[in-house]
Coordinates of C-alpha atoms and ligand atoms in Angstrom, one line a residue:
X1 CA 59.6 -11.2 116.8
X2 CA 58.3 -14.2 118.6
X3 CA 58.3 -17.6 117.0
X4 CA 54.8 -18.8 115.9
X5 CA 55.6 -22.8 117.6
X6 CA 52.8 -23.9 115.0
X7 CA 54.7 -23.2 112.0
X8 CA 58.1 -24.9 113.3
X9 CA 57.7 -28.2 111.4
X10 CA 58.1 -30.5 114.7
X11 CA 59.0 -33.3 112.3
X12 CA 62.0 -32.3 110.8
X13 CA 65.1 -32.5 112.5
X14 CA 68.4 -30.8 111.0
X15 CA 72.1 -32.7 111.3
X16 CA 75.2 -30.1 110.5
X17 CA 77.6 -32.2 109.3
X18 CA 77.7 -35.5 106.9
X19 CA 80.4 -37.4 108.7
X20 CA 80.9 -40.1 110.6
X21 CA 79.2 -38.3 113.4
X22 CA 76.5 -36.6 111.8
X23 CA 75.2 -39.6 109.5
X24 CA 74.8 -41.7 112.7
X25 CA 73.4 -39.0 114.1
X26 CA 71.0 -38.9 111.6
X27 CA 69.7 -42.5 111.9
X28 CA 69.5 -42.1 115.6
X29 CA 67.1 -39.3 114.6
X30 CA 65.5 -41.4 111.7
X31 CA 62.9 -43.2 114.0
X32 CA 61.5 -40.0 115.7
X33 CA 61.1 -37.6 112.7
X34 CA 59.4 -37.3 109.9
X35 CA 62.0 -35.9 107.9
X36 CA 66.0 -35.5 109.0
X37 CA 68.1 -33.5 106.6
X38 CA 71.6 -33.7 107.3
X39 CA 73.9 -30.2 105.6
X40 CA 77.7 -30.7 104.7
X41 CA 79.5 -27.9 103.2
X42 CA 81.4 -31.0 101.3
X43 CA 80.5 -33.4 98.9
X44 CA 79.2 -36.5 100.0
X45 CA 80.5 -38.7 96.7
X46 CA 78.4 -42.1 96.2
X47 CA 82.3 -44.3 96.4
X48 CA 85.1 -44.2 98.6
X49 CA 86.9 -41.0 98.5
X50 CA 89.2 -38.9 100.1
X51 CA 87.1 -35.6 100.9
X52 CA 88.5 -32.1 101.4
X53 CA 85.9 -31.4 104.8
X54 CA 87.9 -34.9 106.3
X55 CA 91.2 -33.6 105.6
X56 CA 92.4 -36.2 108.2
X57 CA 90.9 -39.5 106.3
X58 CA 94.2 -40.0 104.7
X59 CA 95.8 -41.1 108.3
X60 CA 95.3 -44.2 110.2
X61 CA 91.8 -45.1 111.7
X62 CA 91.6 -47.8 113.8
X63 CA 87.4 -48.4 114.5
X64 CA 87.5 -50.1 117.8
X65 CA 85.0 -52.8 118.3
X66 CA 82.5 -50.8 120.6
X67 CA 82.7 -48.2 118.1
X68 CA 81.7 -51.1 115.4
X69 CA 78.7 -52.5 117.4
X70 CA 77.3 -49.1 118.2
X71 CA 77.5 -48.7 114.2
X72 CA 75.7 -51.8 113.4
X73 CA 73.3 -51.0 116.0
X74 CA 72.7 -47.6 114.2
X75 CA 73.1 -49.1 110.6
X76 CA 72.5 -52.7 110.4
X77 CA 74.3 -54.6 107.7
X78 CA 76.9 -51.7 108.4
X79 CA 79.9 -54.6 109.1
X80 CA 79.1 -57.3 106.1
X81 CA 78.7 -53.8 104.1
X82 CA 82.7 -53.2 104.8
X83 CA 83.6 -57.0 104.4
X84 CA 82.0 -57.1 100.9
X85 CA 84.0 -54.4 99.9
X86 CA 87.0 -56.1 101.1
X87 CA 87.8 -55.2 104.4
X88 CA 89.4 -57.4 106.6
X89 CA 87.7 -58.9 110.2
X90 CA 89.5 -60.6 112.9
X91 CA 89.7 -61.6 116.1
X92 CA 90.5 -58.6 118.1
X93 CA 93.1 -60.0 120.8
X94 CA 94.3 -62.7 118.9
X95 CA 94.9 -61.0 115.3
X96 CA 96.4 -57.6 117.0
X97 CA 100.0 -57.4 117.7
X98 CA 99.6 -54.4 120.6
X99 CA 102.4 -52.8 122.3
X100 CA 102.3 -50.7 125.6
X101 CA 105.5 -48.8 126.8
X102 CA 105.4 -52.1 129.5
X103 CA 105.5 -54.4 126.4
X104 CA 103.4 -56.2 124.2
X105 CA 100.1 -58.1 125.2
X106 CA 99.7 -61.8 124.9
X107 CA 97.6 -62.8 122.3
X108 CA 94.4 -64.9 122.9
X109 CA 91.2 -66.2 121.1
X110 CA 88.4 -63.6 122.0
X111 CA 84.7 -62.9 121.1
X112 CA 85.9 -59.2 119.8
X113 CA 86.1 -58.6 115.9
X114 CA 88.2 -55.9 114.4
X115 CA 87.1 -54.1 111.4
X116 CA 90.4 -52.8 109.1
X117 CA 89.2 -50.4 106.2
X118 CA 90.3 -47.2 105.1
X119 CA 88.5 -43.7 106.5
X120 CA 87.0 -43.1 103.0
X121 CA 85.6 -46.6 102.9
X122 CA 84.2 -46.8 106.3
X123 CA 82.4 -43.4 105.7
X124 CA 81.7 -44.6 101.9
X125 CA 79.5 -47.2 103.8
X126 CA 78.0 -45.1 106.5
X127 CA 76.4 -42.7 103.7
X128 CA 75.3 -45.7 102.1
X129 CA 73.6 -47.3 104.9
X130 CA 72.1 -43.9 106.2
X131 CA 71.3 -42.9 102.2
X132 CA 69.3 -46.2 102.4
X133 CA 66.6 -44.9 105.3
X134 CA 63.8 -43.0 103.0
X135 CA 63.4 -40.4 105.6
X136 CA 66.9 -39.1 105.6
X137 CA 68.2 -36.2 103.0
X138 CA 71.5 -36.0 102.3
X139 CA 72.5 -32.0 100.9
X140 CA 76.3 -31.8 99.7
X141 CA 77.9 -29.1 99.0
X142 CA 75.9 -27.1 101.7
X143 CA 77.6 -24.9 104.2
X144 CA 75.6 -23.9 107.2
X145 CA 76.5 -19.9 108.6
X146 CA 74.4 -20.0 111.6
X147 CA 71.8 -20.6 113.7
X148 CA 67.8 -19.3 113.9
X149 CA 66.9 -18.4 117.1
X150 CA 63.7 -16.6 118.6
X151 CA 62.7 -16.3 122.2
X152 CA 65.6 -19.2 123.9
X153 CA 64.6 -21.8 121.0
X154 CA 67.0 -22.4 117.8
X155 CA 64.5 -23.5 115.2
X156 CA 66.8 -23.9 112.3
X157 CA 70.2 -22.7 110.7
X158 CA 71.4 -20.3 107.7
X159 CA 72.3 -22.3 105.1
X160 CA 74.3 -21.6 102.0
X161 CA 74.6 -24.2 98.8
X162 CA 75.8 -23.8 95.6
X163 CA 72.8 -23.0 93.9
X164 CA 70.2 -21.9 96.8
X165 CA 70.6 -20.2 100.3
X166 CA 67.8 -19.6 102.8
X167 CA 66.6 -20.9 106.2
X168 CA 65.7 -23.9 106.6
X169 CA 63.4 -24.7 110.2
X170 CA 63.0 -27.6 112.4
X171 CA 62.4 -28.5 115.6
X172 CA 66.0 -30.1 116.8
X173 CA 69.0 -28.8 115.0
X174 CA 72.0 -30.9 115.6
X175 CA 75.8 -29.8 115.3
X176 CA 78.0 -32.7 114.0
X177 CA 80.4 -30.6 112.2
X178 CA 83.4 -31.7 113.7
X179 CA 86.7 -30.2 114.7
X180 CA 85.9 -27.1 112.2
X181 CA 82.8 -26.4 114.3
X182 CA 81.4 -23.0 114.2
X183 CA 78.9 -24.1 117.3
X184 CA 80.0 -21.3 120.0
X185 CA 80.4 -18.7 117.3
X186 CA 76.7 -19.7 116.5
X187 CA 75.7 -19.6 119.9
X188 CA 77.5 -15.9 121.1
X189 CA 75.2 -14.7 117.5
X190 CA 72.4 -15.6 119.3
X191 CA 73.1 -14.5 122.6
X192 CA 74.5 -16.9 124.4
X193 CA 77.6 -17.7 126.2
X194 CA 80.1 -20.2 124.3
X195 CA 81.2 -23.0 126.4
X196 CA 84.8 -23.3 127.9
X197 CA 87.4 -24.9 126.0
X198 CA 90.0 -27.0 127.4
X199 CA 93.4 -28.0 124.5
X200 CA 95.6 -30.1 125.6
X201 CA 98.4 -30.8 123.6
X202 CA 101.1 -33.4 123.8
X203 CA 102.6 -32.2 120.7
X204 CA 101.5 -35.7 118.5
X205 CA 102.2 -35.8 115.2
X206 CA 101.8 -38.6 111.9
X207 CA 102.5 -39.7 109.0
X208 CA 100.9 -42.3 107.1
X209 CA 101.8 -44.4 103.5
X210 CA 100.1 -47.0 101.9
X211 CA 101.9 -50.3 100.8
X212 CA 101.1 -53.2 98.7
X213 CA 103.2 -56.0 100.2
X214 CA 105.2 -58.7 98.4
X215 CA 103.0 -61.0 97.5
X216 CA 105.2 -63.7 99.9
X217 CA 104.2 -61.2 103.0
X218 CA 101.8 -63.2 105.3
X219 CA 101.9 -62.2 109.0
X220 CA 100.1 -63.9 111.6
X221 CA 98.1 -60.8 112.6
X222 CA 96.1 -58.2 110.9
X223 CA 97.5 -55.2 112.8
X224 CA 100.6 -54.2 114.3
X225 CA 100.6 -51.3 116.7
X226 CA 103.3 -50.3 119.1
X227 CA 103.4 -46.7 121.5
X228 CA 106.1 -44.9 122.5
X229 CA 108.0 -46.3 125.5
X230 CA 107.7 -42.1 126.9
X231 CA 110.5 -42.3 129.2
X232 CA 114.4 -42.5 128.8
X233 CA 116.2 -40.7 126.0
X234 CA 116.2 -43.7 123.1
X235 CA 114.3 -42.7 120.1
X236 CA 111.5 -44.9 121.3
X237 CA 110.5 -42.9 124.3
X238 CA 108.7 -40.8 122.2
X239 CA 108.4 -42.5 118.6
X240 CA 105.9 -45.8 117.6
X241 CA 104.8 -46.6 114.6
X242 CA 101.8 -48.8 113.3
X243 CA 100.8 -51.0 110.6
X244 CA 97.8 -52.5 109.5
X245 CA 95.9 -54.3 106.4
X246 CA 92.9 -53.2 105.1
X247 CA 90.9 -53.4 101.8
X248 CA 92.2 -54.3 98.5
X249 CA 95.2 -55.9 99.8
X250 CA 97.1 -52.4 100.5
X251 CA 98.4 -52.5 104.4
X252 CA 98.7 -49.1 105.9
X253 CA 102.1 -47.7 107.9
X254 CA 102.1 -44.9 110.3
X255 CA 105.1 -43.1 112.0
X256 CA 103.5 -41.4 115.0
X257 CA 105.8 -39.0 117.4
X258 CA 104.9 -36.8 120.5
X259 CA 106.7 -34.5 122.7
X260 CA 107.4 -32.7 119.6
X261 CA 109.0 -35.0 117.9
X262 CA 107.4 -35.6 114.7
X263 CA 108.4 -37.9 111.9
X264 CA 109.1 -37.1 108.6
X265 CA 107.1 -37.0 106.1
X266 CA 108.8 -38.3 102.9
X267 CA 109.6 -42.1 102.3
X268 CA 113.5 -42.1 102.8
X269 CA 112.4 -40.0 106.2
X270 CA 110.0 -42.6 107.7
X271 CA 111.8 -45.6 106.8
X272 CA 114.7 -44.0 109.0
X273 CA 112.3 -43.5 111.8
X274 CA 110.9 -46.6 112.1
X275 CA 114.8 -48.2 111.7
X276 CA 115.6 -45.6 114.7
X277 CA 113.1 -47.5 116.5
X278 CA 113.9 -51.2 115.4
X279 CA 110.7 -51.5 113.5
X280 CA 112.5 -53.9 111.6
X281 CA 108.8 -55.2 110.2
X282 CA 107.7 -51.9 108.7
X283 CA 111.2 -51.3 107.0
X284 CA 111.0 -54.8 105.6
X285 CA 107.4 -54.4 104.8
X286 CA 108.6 -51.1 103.0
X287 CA 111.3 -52.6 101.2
X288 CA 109.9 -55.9 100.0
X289 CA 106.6 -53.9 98.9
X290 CA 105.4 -51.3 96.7
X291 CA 104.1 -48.0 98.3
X292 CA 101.0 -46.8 96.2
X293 CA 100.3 -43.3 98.0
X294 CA 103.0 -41.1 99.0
X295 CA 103.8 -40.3 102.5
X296 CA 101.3 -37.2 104.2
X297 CA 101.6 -35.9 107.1
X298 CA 99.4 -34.7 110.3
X299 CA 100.1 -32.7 113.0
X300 CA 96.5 -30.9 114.9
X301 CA 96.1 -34.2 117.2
X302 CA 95.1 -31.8 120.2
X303 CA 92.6 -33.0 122.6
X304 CA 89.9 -30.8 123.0
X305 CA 86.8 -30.3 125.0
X306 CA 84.2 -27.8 124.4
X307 CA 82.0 -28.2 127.7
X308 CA 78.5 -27.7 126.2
X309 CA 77.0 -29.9 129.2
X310 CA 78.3 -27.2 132.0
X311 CA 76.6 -24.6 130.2
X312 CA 74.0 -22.2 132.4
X313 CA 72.1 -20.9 129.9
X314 CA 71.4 -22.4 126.8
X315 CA 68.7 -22.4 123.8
X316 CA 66.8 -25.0 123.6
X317 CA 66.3 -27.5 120.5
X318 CA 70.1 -27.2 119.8
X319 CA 72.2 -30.2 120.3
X320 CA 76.0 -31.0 119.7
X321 CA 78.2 -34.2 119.4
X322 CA 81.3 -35.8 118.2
X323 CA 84.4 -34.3 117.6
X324 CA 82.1 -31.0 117.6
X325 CA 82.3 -31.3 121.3
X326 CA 85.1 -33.3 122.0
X327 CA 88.5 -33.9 119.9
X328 CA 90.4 -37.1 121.2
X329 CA 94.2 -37.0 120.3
X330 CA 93.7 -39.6 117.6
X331 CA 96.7 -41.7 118.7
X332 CA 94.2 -43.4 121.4
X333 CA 91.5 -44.4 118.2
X334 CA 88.6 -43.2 120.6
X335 CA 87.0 -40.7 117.9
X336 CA 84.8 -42.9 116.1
X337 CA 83.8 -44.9 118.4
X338 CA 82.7 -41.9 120.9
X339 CA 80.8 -40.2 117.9
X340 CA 78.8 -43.7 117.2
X341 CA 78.2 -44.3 121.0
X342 CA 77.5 -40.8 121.5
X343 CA 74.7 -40.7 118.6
X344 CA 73.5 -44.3 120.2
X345 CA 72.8 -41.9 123.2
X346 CA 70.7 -39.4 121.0
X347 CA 68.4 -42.2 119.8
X348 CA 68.2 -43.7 123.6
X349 CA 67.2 -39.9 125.2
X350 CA 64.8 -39.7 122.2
X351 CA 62.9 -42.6 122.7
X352 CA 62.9 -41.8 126.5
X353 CA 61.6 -38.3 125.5
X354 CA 58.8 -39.2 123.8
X355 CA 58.1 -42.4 126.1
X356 CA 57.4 -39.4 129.0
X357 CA 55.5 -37.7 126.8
X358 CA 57.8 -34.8 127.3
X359 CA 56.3 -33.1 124.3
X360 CA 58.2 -30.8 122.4
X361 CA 62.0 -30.3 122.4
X362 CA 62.1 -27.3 123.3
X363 CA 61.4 -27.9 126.9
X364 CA 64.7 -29.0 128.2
X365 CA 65.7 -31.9 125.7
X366 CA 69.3 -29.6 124.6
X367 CA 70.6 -30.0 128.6
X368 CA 68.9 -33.3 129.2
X369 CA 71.1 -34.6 125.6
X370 CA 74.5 -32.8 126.7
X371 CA 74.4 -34.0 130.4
X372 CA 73.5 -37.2 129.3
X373 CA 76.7 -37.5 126.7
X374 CA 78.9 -36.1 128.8
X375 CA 79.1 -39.1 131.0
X376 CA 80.4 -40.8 127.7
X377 CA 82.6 -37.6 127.1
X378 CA 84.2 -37.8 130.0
X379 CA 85.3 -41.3 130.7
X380 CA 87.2 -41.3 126.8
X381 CA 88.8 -37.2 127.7
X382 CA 90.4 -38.6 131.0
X383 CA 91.5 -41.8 129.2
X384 CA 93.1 -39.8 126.2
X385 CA 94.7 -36.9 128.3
X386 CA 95.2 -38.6 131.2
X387 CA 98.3 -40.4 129.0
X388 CA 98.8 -37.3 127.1
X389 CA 99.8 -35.2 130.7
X390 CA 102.6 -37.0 131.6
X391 CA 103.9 -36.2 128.0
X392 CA 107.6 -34.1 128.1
X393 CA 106.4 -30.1 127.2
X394 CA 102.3 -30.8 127.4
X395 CA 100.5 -27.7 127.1
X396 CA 97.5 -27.1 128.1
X397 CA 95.5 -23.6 127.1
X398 CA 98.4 -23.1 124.9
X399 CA 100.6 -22.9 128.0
X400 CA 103.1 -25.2 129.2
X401 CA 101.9 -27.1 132.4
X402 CA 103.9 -26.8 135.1
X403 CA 102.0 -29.6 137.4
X404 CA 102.0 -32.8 134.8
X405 CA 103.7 -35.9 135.6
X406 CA 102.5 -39.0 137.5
X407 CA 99.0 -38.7 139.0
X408 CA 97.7 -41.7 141.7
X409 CA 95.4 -43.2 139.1
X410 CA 98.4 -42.8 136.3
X411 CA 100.9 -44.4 138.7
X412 CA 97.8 -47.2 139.2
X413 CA 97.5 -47.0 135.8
X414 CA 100.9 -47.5 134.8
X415 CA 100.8 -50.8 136.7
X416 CA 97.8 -52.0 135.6
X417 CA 99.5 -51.8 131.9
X418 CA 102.6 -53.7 133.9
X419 CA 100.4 -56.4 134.7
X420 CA 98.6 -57.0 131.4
X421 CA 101.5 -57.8 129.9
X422 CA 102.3 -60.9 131.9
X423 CA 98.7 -61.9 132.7
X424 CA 96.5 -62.9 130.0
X425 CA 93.2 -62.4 132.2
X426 CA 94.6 -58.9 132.9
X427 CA 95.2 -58.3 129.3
X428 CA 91.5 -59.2 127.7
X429 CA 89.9 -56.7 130.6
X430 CA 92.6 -54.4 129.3
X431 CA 92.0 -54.9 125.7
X432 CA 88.1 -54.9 125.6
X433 CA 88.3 -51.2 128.1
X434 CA 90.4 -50.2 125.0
X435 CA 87.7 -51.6 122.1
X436 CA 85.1 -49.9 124.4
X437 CA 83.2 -52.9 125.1
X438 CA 84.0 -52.7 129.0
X439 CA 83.4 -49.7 131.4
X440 CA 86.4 -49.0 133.8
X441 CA 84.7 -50.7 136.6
X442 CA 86.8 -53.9 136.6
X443 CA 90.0 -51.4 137.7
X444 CA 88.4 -51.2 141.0
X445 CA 88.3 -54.9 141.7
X446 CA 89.5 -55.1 145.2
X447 CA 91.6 -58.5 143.9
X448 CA 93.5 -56.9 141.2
X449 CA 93.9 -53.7 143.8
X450 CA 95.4 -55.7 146.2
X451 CA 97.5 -57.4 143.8
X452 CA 99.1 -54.7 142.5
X453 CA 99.8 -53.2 146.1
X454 CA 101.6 -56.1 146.8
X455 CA 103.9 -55.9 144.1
X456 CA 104.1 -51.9 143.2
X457 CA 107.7 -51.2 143.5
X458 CA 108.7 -54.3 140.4
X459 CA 105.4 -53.5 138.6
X460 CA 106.5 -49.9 137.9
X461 CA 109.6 -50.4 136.8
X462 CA 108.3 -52.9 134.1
X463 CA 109.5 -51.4 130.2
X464 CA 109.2 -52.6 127.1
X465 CA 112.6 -53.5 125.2
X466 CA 112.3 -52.9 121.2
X467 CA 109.6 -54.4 119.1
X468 CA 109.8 -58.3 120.3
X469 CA 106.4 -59.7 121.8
Ligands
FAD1 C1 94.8 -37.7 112.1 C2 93.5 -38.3 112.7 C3 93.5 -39.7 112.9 C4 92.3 -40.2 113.5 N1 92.3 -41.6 113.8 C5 91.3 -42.1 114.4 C6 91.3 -43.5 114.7 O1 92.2 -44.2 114.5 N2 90.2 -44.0 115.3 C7 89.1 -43.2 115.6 O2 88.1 -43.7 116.1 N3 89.1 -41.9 115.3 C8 90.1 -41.3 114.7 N4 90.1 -40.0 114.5 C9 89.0 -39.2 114.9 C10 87.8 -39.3 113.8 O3 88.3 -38.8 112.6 C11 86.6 -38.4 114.3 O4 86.4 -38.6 115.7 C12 85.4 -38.9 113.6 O5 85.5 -38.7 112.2 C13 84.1 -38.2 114.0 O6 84.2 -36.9 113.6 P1 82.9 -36.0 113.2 O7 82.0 -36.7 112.3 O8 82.5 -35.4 114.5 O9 83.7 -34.9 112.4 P2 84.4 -34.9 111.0 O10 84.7 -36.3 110.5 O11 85.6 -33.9 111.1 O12 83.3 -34.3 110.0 C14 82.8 -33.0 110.1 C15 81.9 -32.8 108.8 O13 81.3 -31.6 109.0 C16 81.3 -30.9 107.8 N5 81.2 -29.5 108.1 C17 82.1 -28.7 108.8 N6 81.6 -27.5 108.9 C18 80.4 -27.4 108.3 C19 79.4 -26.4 108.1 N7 79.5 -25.2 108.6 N8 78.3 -26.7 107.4 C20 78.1 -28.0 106.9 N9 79.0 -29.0 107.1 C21 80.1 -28.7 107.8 C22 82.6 -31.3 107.1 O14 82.6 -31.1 105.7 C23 82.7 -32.8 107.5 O15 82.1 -33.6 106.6 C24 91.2 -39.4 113.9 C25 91.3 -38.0 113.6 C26 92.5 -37.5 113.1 C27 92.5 -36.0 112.9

């Protein structure tokens, strides 16, 4: 059968997927179609909640501040939105207590703003804001089983709610359905290849509690986070541990473990983790305080990459993003922030599209989209397994790697993380690469090159001792 182009409705797109990656991706979308309806097979509740399709939205996440902007940018009013419900803001370098294995950073006044609310909040807001642009639909409870395809063009998916199933068409289907993505399932259904996947696995694990502190508890910063040191054999080479406050006065605590050593996940269990480390802050913060949720546990923290960009053949009209295509180890706090820059980059391709006059999507818009991301893709996958690879009993495929360790740009690396500890100047460039608000360019600085030759052998042998900034 060949698809009659007049009766695909070229002003609806589809999003798969109501999460933080799809619901950006719908109001990327919003400006260029008539209609966007955005599918989750979950329920996509009004408040706050804890939802079964984010199974993960009970553990830490830390929105980093490029992640923010590219949200506002999407959804503006998204930030005072989170604030009047509470959550906290503050200065990014001078509020965050930061540990590297070379120590902790100093803290300085900086332009950067750190949001602090919990997953189900900072999604609770999201839906809002999208809910609020007329054009977008919002269908809970909505699984979609496939794609429709007909001579090289997907022109909708198989959809499956509680009280209806059908087909539902349109001219660009998007796939933000996350870590549980059925994309090159879909794809090998309608005869194409499905992309290579690369897993790398450091062997992460976490375990998160909620606290409400003594009401005496004021610390002079709004977050607290501290990595493993990942060499020697003390407890801290490959244990850290964060805290954090957030809405409604509850601060969060996570244990977080790699190399296969994972922390408990009970209360008696974590407190004895973080004492192993010296986290003498958290056990006090446990002690003096209440805990309000009960300790939970997560352990798929894999990075991995499903390369839709390298792909030969394709159909057209069929797009992927966020953790759909790329899974960051979560410990790095890069997922958000690449799903919100990444559907940034759907809205900017769009408005190029149609500026050219390129007509419709089906003429080359899938490839232009994925090339186009995967710049973005691949600048957060080398930062998140680039540390992940010199992890103790990495495997990668499922195998353990037999050529990890110290790379040239790790061992540069290493001593960049040396220097930002004793040089504030160092330390913001550090700090705002981490919030995403600066590309990696400033590494190459022939200054800060030349500097670090000239001291190489002290700067990599620079460690941090215990939890003392
Ligand atoms: C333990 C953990 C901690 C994390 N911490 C951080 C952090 O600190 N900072 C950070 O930036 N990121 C963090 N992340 C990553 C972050 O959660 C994701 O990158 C982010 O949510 C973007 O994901 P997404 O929207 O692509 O997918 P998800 O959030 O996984 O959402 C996928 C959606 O698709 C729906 N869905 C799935 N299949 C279908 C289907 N067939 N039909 C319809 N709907 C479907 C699901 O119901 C769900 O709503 C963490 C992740 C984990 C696992």
């Amino acid at each position: 059968m060949s698809v009659d182009e007049a009766s695909i409705p070229e002003t609806t797109a589809i999003v798969i997927g109501g999460s933080i990656a799809g619901l950006l991706a719908a109001a990327a979308l919003a400006p260029h179609f008539a209609r966007v309806v955005v599918l989750d097979r979950d329920e996509l509740p009004e408040s706050k909640k804890y939802r079964s399709g984010v199974p993960h939205g009970y553990q830490f996440h830390g929105l980093s501040v490029g992640g923010r902007l590219a949200m506002e940018a999407l959804l503006p009013g998204f930030t005072d939105a989170a604030v009047a419900e509470g959550a906290p803001l503050f200065d990014t370098s001078a509020e965050t207590r930061f540990a590297t294995k070379c120590g902790f950073l100093p803290r300085q006044p900086s332009s950067m703003r750190t949001l602090t609310a919990s997953r189900p909040l900072l999604e609770a807001i999201t839906r809002r804001e999208t809910k609020k642009i007329d054009t977008v639909e919002l269908w809970a409870n909505t699984a979609v089983e496939g794609l429709a395809a007909t001579d090289g063009t997907v022109h909708g998916v198989h959809y499956r709610g509680a009280d209806s199933a059908g087909l539902l068409e349109a001219a660009l289907v998007v796939d933000a359905s996350g870590r549980a993505s059925q994309a090159p399932k879909w794809l090998e259904e309608v005869g194409y290849s499905a992309p290579v996947e690369t897993v790398i696995n450091a062997r992460w694990g976490y375990s998160t509690a909620y606290v409400r502190p003594e009401p005496a508890f004021s610390p002079d910063y709004g977050a607290l986070y501290v990595l493993p040191t990942f060499t020697g054999s003390d407890p801290a080479a490959t244990r850290g541990g964060a805290t954090w406050k957030q809405e409604g006065g509850i601060w969060g605590i996570t244990a977080q473990g790699c190399a296969g050593d994972l922390p408990p996940s009970d209360e008696q269990g974590i407190r004895e983790w973080f004492v192993s480390i010296g986290a003498d802050e958290i056990v006090t913060l446990m002690d003096r305080g209440e805990l309000v949720s009960p300790v939970q546990a997560w352990r798929n923290t894999a990075n991995r990459l499903r390369d839709f960009a390298a792909l030969t053949r394709r159909p057209e009209s069929f797009i992927v993003l966020g953790d759909a295509v790329a899974a960051f180890n979560p410990i790095y706090g890069m997922g958000m922030a690449t799903a919100a820059i990444g559907a940034s980059i759907l809205g900017e391709v769009l408005t190029e599209w149609q500026a050219d006059s390129r007509g419709s999507y089906a003429q080359g818009f899938a490839e232009l989209f994925q090339k186009r991301l995967d710049t973005l893709i691949q600048s957060s996958w080398s930062s998140s397994t680039g540390a992940d690879r010199q992890i103790r009993g990495v495997k990668v495929n499922g195998v353990e790697a037999e050529d990890m360790g110290p790379t040239p740009e790790s061992e540069l690396m290493d001593r960049v993380l040396a220097l930002a500890v004793e040089d504030v100047d160092v330390a913001a460039k550090f700090m705002e690469s981490r919030q995403s608000v600066r590309g990696p360019e400033w590494l190459a600085d022939p200054a800060l090159q030349a500097r670090i030759r000239a001291d190489w052998d002290r700067l990599g042998t620079v460690r941090r001792n215990g939890w003392e900034d």
